[in-house]
mmCIF file of C-alpha atoms in Angstrom:
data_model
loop_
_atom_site.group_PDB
_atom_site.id
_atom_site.type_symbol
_atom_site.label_atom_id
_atom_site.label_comp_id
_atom_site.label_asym_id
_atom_site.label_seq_id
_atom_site.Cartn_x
_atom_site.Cartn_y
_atom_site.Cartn_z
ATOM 1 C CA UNK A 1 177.178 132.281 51.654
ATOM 2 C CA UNK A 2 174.841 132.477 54.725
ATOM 3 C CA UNK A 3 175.885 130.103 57.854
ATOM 4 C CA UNK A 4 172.830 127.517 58.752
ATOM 5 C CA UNK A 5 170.586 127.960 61.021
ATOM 6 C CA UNK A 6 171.690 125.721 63.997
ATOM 7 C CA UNK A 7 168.978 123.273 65.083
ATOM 8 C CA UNK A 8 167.400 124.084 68.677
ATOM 9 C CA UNK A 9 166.316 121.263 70.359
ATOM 10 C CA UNK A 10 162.893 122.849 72.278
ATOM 11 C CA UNK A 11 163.318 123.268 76.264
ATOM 12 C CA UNK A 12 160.945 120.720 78.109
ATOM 13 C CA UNK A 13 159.381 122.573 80.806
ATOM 14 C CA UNK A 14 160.271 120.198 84.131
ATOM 15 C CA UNK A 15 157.471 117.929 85.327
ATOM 16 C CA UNK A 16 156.106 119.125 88.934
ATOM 17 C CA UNK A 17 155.342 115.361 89.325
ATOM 18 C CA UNK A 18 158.615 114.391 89.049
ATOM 19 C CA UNK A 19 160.233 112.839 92.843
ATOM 20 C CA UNK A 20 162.635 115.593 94.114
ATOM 21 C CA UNK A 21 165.996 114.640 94.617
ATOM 22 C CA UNK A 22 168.038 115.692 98.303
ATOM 23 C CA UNK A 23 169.819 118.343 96.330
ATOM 24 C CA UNK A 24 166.924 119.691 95.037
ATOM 25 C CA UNK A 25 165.639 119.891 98.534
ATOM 26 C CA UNK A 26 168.830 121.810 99.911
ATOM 27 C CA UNK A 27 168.703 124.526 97.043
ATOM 28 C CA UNK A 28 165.267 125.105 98.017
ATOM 29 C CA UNK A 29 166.749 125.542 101.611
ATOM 30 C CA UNK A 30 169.269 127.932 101.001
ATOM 31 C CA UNK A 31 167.003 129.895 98.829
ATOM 32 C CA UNK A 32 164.548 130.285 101.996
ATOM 33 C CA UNK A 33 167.358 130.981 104.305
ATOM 34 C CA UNK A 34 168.571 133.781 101.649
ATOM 35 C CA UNK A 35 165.180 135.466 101.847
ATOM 36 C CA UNK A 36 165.201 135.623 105.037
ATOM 37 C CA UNK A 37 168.342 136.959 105.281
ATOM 38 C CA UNK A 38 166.595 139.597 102.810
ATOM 39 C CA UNK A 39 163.780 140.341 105.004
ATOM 40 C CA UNK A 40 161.475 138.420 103.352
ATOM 41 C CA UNK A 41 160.841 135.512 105.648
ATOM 42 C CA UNK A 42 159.906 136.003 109.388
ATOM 43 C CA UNK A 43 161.727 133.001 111.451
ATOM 44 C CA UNK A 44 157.912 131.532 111.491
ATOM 45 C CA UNK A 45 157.651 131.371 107.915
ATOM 46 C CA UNK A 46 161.458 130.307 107.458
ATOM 47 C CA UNK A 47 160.626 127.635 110.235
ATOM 48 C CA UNK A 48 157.373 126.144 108.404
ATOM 49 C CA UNK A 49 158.796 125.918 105.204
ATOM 50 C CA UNK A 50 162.035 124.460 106.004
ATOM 51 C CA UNK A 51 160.092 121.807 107.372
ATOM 52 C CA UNK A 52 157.783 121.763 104.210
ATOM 53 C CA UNK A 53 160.857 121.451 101.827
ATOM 54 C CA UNK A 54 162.915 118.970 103.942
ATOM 55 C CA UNK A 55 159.592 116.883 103.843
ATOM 56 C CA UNK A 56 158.847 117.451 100.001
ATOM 57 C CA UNK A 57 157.970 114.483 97.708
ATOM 58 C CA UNK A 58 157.779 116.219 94.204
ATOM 59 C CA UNK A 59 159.423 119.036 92.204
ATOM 60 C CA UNK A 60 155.605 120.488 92.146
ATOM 61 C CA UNK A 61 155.745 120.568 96.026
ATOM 62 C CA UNK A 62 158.962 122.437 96.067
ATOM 63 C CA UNK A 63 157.496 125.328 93.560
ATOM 64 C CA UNK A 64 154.864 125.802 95.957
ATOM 65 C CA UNK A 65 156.803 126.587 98.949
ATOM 66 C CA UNK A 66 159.392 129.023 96.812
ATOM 67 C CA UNK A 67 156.335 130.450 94.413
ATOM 68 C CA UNK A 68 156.081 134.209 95.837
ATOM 69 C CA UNK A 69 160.098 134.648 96.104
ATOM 70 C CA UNK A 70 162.225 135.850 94.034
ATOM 71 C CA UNK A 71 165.103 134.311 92.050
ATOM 72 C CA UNK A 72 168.554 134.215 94.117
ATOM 73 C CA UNK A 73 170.097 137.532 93.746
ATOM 74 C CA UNK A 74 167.469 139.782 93.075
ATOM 75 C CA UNK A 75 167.986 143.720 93.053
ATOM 76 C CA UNK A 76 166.270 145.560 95.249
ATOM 77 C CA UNK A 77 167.212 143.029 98.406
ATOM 78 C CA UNK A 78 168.408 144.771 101.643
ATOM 79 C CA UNK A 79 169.063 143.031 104.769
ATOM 80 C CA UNK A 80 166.413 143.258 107.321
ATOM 81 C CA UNK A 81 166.795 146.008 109.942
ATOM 82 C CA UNK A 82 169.265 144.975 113.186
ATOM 83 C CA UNK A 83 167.103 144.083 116.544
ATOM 84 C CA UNK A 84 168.462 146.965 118.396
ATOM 85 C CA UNK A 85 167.467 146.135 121.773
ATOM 86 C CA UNK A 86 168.792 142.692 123.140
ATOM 87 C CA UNK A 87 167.762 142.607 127.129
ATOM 88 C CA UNK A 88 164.246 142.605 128.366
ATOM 89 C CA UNK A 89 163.939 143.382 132.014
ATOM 90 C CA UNK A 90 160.689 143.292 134.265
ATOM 91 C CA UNK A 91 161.121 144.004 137.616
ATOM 92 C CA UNK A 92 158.292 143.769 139.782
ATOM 93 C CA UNK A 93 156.618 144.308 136.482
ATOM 94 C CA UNK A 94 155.205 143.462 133.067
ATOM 95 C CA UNK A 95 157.147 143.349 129.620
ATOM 96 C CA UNK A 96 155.797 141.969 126.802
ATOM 97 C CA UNK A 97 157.759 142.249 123.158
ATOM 98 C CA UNK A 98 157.311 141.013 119.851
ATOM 99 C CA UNK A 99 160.622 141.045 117.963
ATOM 100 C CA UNK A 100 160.493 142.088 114.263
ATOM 101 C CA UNK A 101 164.463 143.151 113.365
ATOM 102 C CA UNK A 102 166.752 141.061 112.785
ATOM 103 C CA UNK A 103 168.310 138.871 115.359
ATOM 104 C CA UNK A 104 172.559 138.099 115.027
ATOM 105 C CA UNK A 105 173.109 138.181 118.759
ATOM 106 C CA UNK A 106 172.169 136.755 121.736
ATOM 107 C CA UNK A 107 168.628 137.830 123.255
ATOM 108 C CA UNK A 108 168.776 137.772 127.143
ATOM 109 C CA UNK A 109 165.469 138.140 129.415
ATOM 110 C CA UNK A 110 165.314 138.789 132.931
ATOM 111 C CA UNK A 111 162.365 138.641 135.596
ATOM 112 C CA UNK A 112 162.630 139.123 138.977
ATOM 113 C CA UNK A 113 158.797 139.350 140.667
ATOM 114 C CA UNK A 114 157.904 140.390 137.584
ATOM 115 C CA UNK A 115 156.242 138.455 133.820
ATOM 116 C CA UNK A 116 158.070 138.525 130.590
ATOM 117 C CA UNK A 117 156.681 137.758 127.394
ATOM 118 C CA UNK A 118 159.007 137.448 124.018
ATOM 119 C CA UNK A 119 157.781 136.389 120.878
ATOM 120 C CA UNK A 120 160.122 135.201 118.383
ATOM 121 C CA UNK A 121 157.654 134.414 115.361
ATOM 122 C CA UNK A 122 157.989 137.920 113.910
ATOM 123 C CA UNK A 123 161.890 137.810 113.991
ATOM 124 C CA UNK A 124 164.499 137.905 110.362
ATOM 125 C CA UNK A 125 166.862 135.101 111.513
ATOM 126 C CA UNK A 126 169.512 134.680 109.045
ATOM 127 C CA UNK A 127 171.506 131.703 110.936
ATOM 128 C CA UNK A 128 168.628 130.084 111.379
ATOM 129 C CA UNK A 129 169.465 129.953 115.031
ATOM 130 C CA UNK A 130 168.879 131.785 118.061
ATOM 131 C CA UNK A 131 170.248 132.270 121.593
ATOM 132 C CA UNK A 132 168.215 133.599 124.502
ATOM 133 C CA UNK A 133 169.350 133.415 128.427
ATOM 134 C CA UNK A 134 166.622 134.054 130.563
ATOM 135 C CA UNK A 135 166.024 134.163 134.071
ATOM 136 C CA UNK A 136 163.556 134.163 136.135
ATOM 137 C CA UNK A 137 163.652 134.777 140.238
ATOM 138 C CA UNK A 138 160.520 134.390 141.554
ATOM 139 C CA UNK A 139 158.947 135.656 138.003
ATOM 140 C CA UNK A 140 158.092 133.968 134.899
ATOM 141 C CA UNK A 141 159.513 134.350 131.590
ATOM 142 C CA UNK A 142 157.473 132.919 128.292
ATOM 143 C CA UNK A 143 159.288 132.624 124.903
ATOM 144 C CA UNK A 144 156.972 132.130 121.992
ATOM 145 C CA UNK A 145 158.830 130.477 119.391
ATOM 146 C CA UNK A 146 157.719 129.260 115.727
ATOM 147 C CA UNK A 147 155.793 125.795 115.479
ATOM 148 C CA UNK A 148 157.710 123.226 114.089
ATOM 149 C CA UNK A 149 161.287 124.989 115.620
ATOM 150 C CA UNK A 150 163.703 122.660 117.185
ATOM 151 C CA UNK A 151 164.254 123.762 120.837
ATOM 152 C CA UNK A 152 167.092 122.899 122.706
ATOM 153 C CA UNK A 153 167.370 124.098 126.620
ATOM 154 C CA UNK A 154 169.974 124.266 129.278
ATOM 155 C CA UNK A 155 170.301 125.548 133.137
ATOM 156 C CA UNK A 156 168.723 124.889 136.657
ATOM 157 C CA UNK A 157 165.643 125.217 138.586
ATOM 158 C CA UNK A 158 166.013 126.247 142.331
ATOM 159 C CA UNK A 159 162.333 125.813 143.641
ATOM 160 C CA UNK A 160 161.000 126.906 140.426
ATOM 161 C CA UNK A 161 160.617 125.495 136.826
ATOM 162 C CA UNK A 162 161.523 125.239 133.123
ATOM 163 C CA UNK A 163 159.742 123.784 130.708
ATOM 164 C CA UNK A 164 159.633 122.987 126.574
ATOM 165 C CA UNK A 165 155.866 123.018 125.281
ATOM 166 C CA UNK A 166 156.367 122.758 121.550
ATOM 167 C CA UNK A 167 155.786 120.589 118.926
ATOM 168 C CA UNK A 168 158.359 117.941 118.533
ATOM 169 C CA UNK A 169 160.248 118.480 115.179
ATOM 170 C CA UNK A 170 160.572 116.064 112.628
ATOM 171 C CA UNK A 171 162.937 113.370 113.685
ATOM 172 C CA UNK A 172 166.259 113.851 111.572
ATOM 173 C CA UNK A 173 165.330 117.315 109.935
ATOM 174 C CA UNK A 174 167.627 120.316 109.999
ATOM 175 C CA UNK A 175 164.775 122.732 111.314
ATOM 176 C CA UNK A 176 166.042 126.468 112.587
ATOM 177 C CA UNK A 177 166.939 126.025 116.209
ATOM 178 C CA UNK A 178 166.472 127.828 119.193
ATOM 179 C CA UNK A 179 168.813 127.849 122.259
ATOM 180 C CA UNK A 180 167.869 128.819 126.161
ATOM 181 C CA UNK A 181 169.805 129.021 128.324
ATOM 182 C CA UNK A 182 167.106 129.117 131.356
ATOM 183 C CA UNK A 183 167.650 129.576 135.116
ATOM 184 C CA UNK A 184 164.316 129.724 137.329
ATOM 185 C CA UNK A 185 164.634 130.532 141.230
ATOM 186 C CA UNK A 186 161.687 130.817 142.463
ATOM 187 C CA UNK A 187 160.232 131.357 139.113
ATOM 188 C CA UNK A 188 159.485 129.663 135.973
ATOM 189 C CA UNK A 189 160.626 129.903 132.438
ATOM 190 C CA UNK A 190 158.547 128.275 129.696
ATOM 191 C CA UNK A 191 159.223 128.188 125.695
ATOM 192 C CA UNK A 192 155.921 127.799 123.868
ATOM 193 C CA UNK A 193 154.969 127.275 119.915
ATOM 194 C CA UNK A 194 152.023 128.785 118.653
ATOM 195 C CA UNK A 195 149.845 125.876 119.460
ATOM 196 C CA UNK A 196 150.623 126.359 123.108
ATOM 197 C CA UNK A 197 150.372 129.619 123.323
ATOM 198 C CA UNK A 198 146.716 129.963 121.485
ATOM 199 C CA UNK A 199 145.460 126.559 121.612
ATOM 200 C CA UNK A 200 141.730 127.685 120.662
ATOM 201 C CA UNK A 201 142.731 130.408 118.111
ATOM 202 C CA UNK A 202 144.968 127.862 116.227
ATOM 203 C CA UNK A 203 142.593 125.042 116.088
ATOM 204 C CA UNK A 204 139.889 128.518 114.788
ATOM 205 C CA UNK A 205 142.516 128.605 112.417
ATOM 206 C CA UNK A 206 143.169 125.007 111.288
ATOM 207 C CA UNK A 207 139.293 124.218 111.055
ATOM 208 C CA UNK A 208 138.647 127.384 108.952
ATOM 209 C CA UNK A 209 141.551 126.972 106.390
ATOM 210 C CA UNK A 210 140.879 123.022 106.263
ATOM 211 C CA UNK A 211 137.065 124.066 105.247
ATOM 212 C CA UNK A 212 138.291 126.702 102.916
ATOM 213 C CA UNK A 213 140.086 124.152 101.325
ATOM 214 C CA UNK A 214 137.315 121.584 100.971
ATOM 215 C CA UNK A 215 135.164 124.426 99.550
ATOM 216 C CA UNK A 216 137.734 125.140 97.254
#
């Protein structure tokens, strides 16, 4: 005698309208911080949409910001490669580097008479965090860092200067974070977003995708 057929109730595919919920939020979270860990987020990208899914209102808005990963746990994954080098000197000189590797140690930068330049938006960061000590002695040292990044600085100034130009992050949010430890003699060290850095090419870039989307 042949067993019934059990009854399948059909799966209701989850409304994108619907209000996401904190936990909803967090998985989203770890999910970006896992890609990055895979390579697939720079610390920019894992900066702007941490922000994006900490500030999400529906499930809809969280697919968006997840929509060209993959599922947690995918083959084919392999950690980013390490950021080899870790001190950036100029000495009466010029040294300007983007970093693309992955960062799990402590950058340090060093000018004496001399400009650095480190940009951070190209970086895998799997912590979410980052260290730098820089110092600058009668030099200047720049940091770019991601827009929307929390920045938190510590040190002294002897005749010189350090400064935070960056976009204050969202009161309350657990955004990636990135920690100086600055000392300017004679110098100056300066951490900068994007919009600081490139003030006309972003607002190029804000107008243009802004129109784009009108158009669209």
């Amino acid at each position: 005698m042949s067993q019934p057929t059990p009854h399948h109730r059909p799966q209701i595919p989850p409304d994108p309208d619907l209000r996401a919920s904190d936990a909803e939020r967090e998985t989203v979270v770890e999910r970006l911080r896992v890609a990055s860990v895979e390579g697939r987020l720079t610390f920019e990208e894992l900066t702007e949409r941490t922000e994006a899914a900490y500030l999400a209102v529906t499930r809809g808005d969280l697919d968006t910001i997840t929509r060209d990963l993959p599922g947690m746990g995918a083959p084919g994954a392999e950690p980013a490669p390490l950021q080899v080098q870790r001190r950036f000197t100029a000495v009466m000189g010029d040294c300007k580097e983007r970093i693309v590797g992955r960062i799990d140690q402590p950058l340090e930068v060093l000018s004496v008479m001399g400009d650095v330049v480190l940009d951070l938006r190209g970086a895998q960061v799997p912590s979410g965090e980052v260290a730098v000590t820089a110092t600058a002695v009668m030099g200047d040292v720049k940091v770019i860092v991601p827009d929307g990044v929390l920045v938190r600085m510590t040190g002294h100034s002897i005749l010189g200067d350090r400064r935070v130009l960056v976009r204050e992050a969202k009161a309350g949010l657990p955004v990636p974070v990135v920690r100086i430890q600055a000392t300017a003699v004679m110098g100056d060290v300066k951490i900068v977003d994007d919009e600081h850095h490139a003030p006309v090419r972003r607002a190029l870039t804000t107008w243009w995708e802004e129109r784009r989307t009108r158009r669209g």
